[in-house]
Amino acid sequence: MKKIAPFIALIVSLSSLLGQEPLQVETYTLPNGFTVFLNEDHSQPEIYGGVAVRAGGKNDPRESTGIAHYLEHMLFKGTETLGTIDYAKEKVHLDSITYLYDQLGATTDEDLRKSIQMQINEQSRKAAEYSILNEFDNLLKSLGSTGVNAFTSNDITFYHNSFPPNELPRWLDLYAHRFEHPVFRAFQSELEVVYEEKNRAMDDYSYPIFENFSRHFYKNHPYGQQDVLGTVDHLKNPSLRRMYEFFNTYYVANNMSLVLVGDFDKAQIKPMIEAAFGQMRQGEVPAFPEYAEAPFAGREMLKMHAAPLKIGAMGYRSVPIGHPDQAAIEVASALLFNENETGMLNQLVLDNKLLFAGAFPGAEKDLGSNIFFFLPKLVGQSLGNAEKMVLGEIGRLREGEYTDTYLQSVKQSIVNEYESSIEDFYSRGVSLAQAFANEQSWTTVNTYPQQIAAVSRADVERVSRQYFGDNYLILFSGRGFPKKTKLEKPGFKPVKPTQGMKSVYARAFEDMPKLTVDPRPLDVKNDVTRLSLPGASELVMAENPVNSLFSLDIEYAVGQANYPGLEAATLLLNYSGAGDQDLKQIKSAFQELNCTFSARISHRYLTLSLDGPDKNLEQALALTGTLLRDLNADEATLKLVQDEIKSSRRFEGREPATTGAALCEYARYGDQSSYLRRMSKSQLMGATLAQLMDTLAIARTYPAKVYYTGNQTAQWVAQWLGTSIPWTDQPKPAASPAKVVFKPFSENTVFVLDEPKAVQSQVYFIVSSDSVKQGDYPSLNAFNTYFGSGFSGLVLQEIREYRSLAYSTGASFLTAQTPNNPSQLYAFVGCQSDKTPEALAVMDSLIRFMPLRTEREALVKSSLIQGALFSRPEFRAIPRTVITWENKGFIGDPNPEWVKAYEAMDFEAINEFYKTYIQGRIRVITIVGDGKRIGKDGLSEYGKVIEMKKEDVLRW
């Protein structure tokens, strides 16, 4: 509940922080108006690249919402020379489809609509005879690309992925080509995929709440009046003609930018960039109209019933990105609510006066908001009373009831958090794209830390009075189950695109040049330091080459699987004082160090996390040691812990995805599932402080791995860990990683759990197998790449691309943390309920009779080789990655040896892995969905059917 939404800082600025050198970002514009951002950084053998378009959901025509997002999907479908074997013949059918969609949008007669849709389906099937639907993704995969994706928000559409540095020339050419003459093929199929994305959103309880709130908060602006995903009615009547108009209007060079972050030489690549993007057409982009939003007329009230618990939301008008008051508003919000839990609203929760309260500034390009969320206590508190408490703290902020020391520490924490957020290439790249979308000058965005530092007490009090006043929108949501729109499956026949052929572009792509770049595998001996600690524990350390912030995890080898009471006991660490310091004093002490402390529990591990400036590590460790030695909890603390767990479980009960995961875990582990190996509500309410503290003390007698990244020496860190943290003299044997024991099955079995209100079904397939031999890991990786990886994997192709049965689907063969443990094939489909029978049939067929498409051998090999050559974990991930390799029996980085195996591999290795570990084995299927729509009567053909209830898989 503490982290119901992320703490929002400016995501659009990069600058010098805490004495670090500024990020060297060069920005320039090509003659055609195309903008380029280059951040050269050789710390990782990787490049993150993307193309941003300054257009999003707000630019959709009012009568065709969802077009910007839908267009994002279509720009993965190829061009006139990519994704097709004969565009001239394909175009005849594509033109017919465009005409038919205009006819569809012009009629409301249901019989005529169905007839037109069937004609569209027939033309789509004929067009597919010439199409190669996933060729764009195949080419990206052949480069060794990872994270291939795109997103659309109100103000931006961004296409992006990471790739090896030697492939930069081909990546540039491919990304430029996709925007030159795109063809929106497979339109009907992709529309069903977008429907599934909309279905997934509608299954989230928060979706109708935020949709309603936004509609009344922005009464005129598209931020509130238009849904980025589009309305159901508009999705039913899409227009290819309008989509091409949108593309021709906004996808022009002077409205687009290239972002590159990573391992390249700027001087070397600039000519390549101009050759690729310099020929893009320019265009006149229409000015976006101004939408005036009048002040709220005092307290404007909304009521609904749509949540598992009572929820309140308050919204104040604020400022857009780049406004002079934005930094002061950021600081004011952080004084109210922050991740260190020292804010005035945080204190309401820690004092057990509210279940949750948080403040979230939301500056966008055109307008801004300050949103407050709050949850009353579970029993005996009204939303109105909770609102008064939140308003009381806002009043204290306006009156300046905080110390100068606290103000300074909060400002420094904002800068620390920002610095941490731009450590990795992905976050930097997205930040640069957002800066472009928001039309911010580099001079402005580069001074963010200075802007925060310049915020004074007077500034905070002024903006608090100006922007947190008496005019606001308030929404009260009581408990309820709003009606969801359940769409009917269209009954289309699947498309059957061309297999084993290459387009004109793809053939030329193979001969394009690469750069010469040397691989840099992780050198475990030199890149990682390991030292013994007391209590059979160990320090595993990697240096931080980016900034002066440390991260440190103490991970005890024991978890909730061993002691169910650890769930509540761990929360005591987050909500207790220590010694003669109460909770507020402990939180303030960490805040003054600009450090954060948190404890979390998983099924197998108890983890204590610290992060902050390296110069304060010694004091942060001392505070952590005080907590562990002399925890100061009372009955109020226990009540706080109990309420948090109870409320979290109530939210679980309203989330079909959580129920689906719980049913899957039950099928895998039986009563050892993490959802069952936890305290019940009666056990939780009957637990005493003494019992929970004893459980915590026992957990600390297990050995721990301490993962540290920072700038201190390993010897120094080990010394302070040894003197600050209380280690046991008699450590227990490590309980994790543990031997894996899967629930045994003697026959194919289907578990089904009826969730009548769910729009989507959550479907899992499980095939238990043997322990994978070390020598078979390259074949395992090849199988996963071929079968279940990304858009070009068999699973996503057959289920999403060809049949439009799901937005989210995939499969992976998973090995245990340690050798000599059983493995499992694990597959998932999230699909509209009435599509479940067909999705089941397709996935079951793929698992039982894996298609052998030998023409994909070169693609799989190229992807694996490129990925392994330039695979190196991000610096904060190095310590854990090394231990993961070690636990699996590898000595050092296995990638160099895997490259040799991939080079010698043929397709038969994939087939042999499938036959050895998957084919012919017992299959277990779990389904959570609307029983009336999933076709329960037909499930028996997949195995013995067992009907379940929520209480069978979720311990409340």
PDB file of C-alpha atoms in Angstrom, residues 134 141 499 783-803 809 842-843 846 849-853 856 907 910:
ATOM      1  CA  ASN A 134       6.737 -10.644 -38.425  1.00  0.00           C
ATOM      2  CA  LYS A 141      15.982 -10.315 -33.575  1.00  0.00           C
ATOM      3  CA  GLN A 499       6.291 -18.876 -44.526  1.00  0.00           C
ATOM      4  CA  PHE A 783      14.358 -23.609 -27.994  1.00  0.00           C
ATOM      5  CA  ASN A 784      13.112 -20.629 -25.979  1.00  0.00           C
ATOM      6  CA  THR A 785      14.148 -18.227 -28.754  1.00  0.00           C
ATOM      7  CA  TYR A 786      12.393 -20.314 -31.395  1.00  0.00           C
ATOM      8  CA  PHE A 787       9.299 -21.303 -29.436  1.00  0.00           C
ATOM      9  CA  GLY A 788       8.335 -18.561 -27.039  1.00  0.00           C
ATOM     10  CA  SER A 789      10.473 -15.441 -27.417  1.00  0.00           C
ATOM     11  CA  GLY A 790       8.946 -12.171 -28.583  1.00  0.00           C
ATOM     12  CA  PHE A 791       6.949 -11.370 -31.704  1.00  0.00           C
ATOM     13  CA  SER A 792       8.861 -13.868 -33.834  1.00  0.00           C
ATOM     14  CA  GLY A 793       8.416 -16.782 -31.416  1.00  0.00           C
ATOM     15  CA  LEU A 794       6.016 -19.508 -32.488  1.00  0.00           C
ATOM     16  CA  VAL A 795       3.624 -18.926 -29.603  1.00  0.00           C
ATOM     17  CA  LEU A 796       3.061 -15.220 -30.166  1.00  0.00           C
ATOM     18  CA  GLN A 797       2.918 -15.672 -33.934  1.00  0.00           C
ATOM     19  CA  GLU A 798       0.328 -18.427 -33.880  1.00  0.00           C
ATOM     20  CA  ILE A 799      -1.845 -17.071 -31.063  1.00  0.00           C
ATOM     21  CA  ARG A 800      -1.579 -13.301 -31.414  1.00  0.00           C
ATOM     22  CA  GLU A 801      -0.365 -12.450 -34.905  1.00  0.00           C
ATOM     23  CA  TYR A 802      -2.192 -15.029 -37.022  1.00  0.00           C
ATOM     24  CA  ARG A 803      -5.350 -15.573 -34.969  1.00  0.00           C
ATOM     25  CA  THR A 809       0.997 -14.633 -24.569  1.00  0.00           C
ATOM     26  CA  VAL A 842      -3.764 -23.641 -30.405  1.00  0.00           C
ATOM     27  CA  MET A 843      -1.435 -23.601 -27.392  1.00  0.00           C
ATOM     28  CA  LEU A 846       1.963 -26.130 -30.233  1.00  0.00           C
ATOM     29  CA  PHE A 849       3.241 -31.055 -31.893  1.00  0.00           C
ATOM     30  CA  MET A 850       5.799 -28.266 -32.178  1.00  0.00           C
ATOM     31  CA  PRO A 851       5.939 -27.086 -35.813  1.00  0.00           C
ATOM     32  CA  LEU A 852       9.395 -27.498 -37.348  1.00  0.00           C
ATOM     33  CA  ARG A 853      10.145 -24.390 -39.376  1.00  0.00           C
ATOM     34  CA  ARG A 856      14.196 -20.029 -39.036  1.00  0.00           C
ATOM     35  CA  PHE A 907      17.922 -26.782 -36.171  1.00  0.00           C
ATOM     36  CA  ILE A 910      16.069 -27.396 -31.040  1.00  0.00           C
TER      37      ILE A 910
END
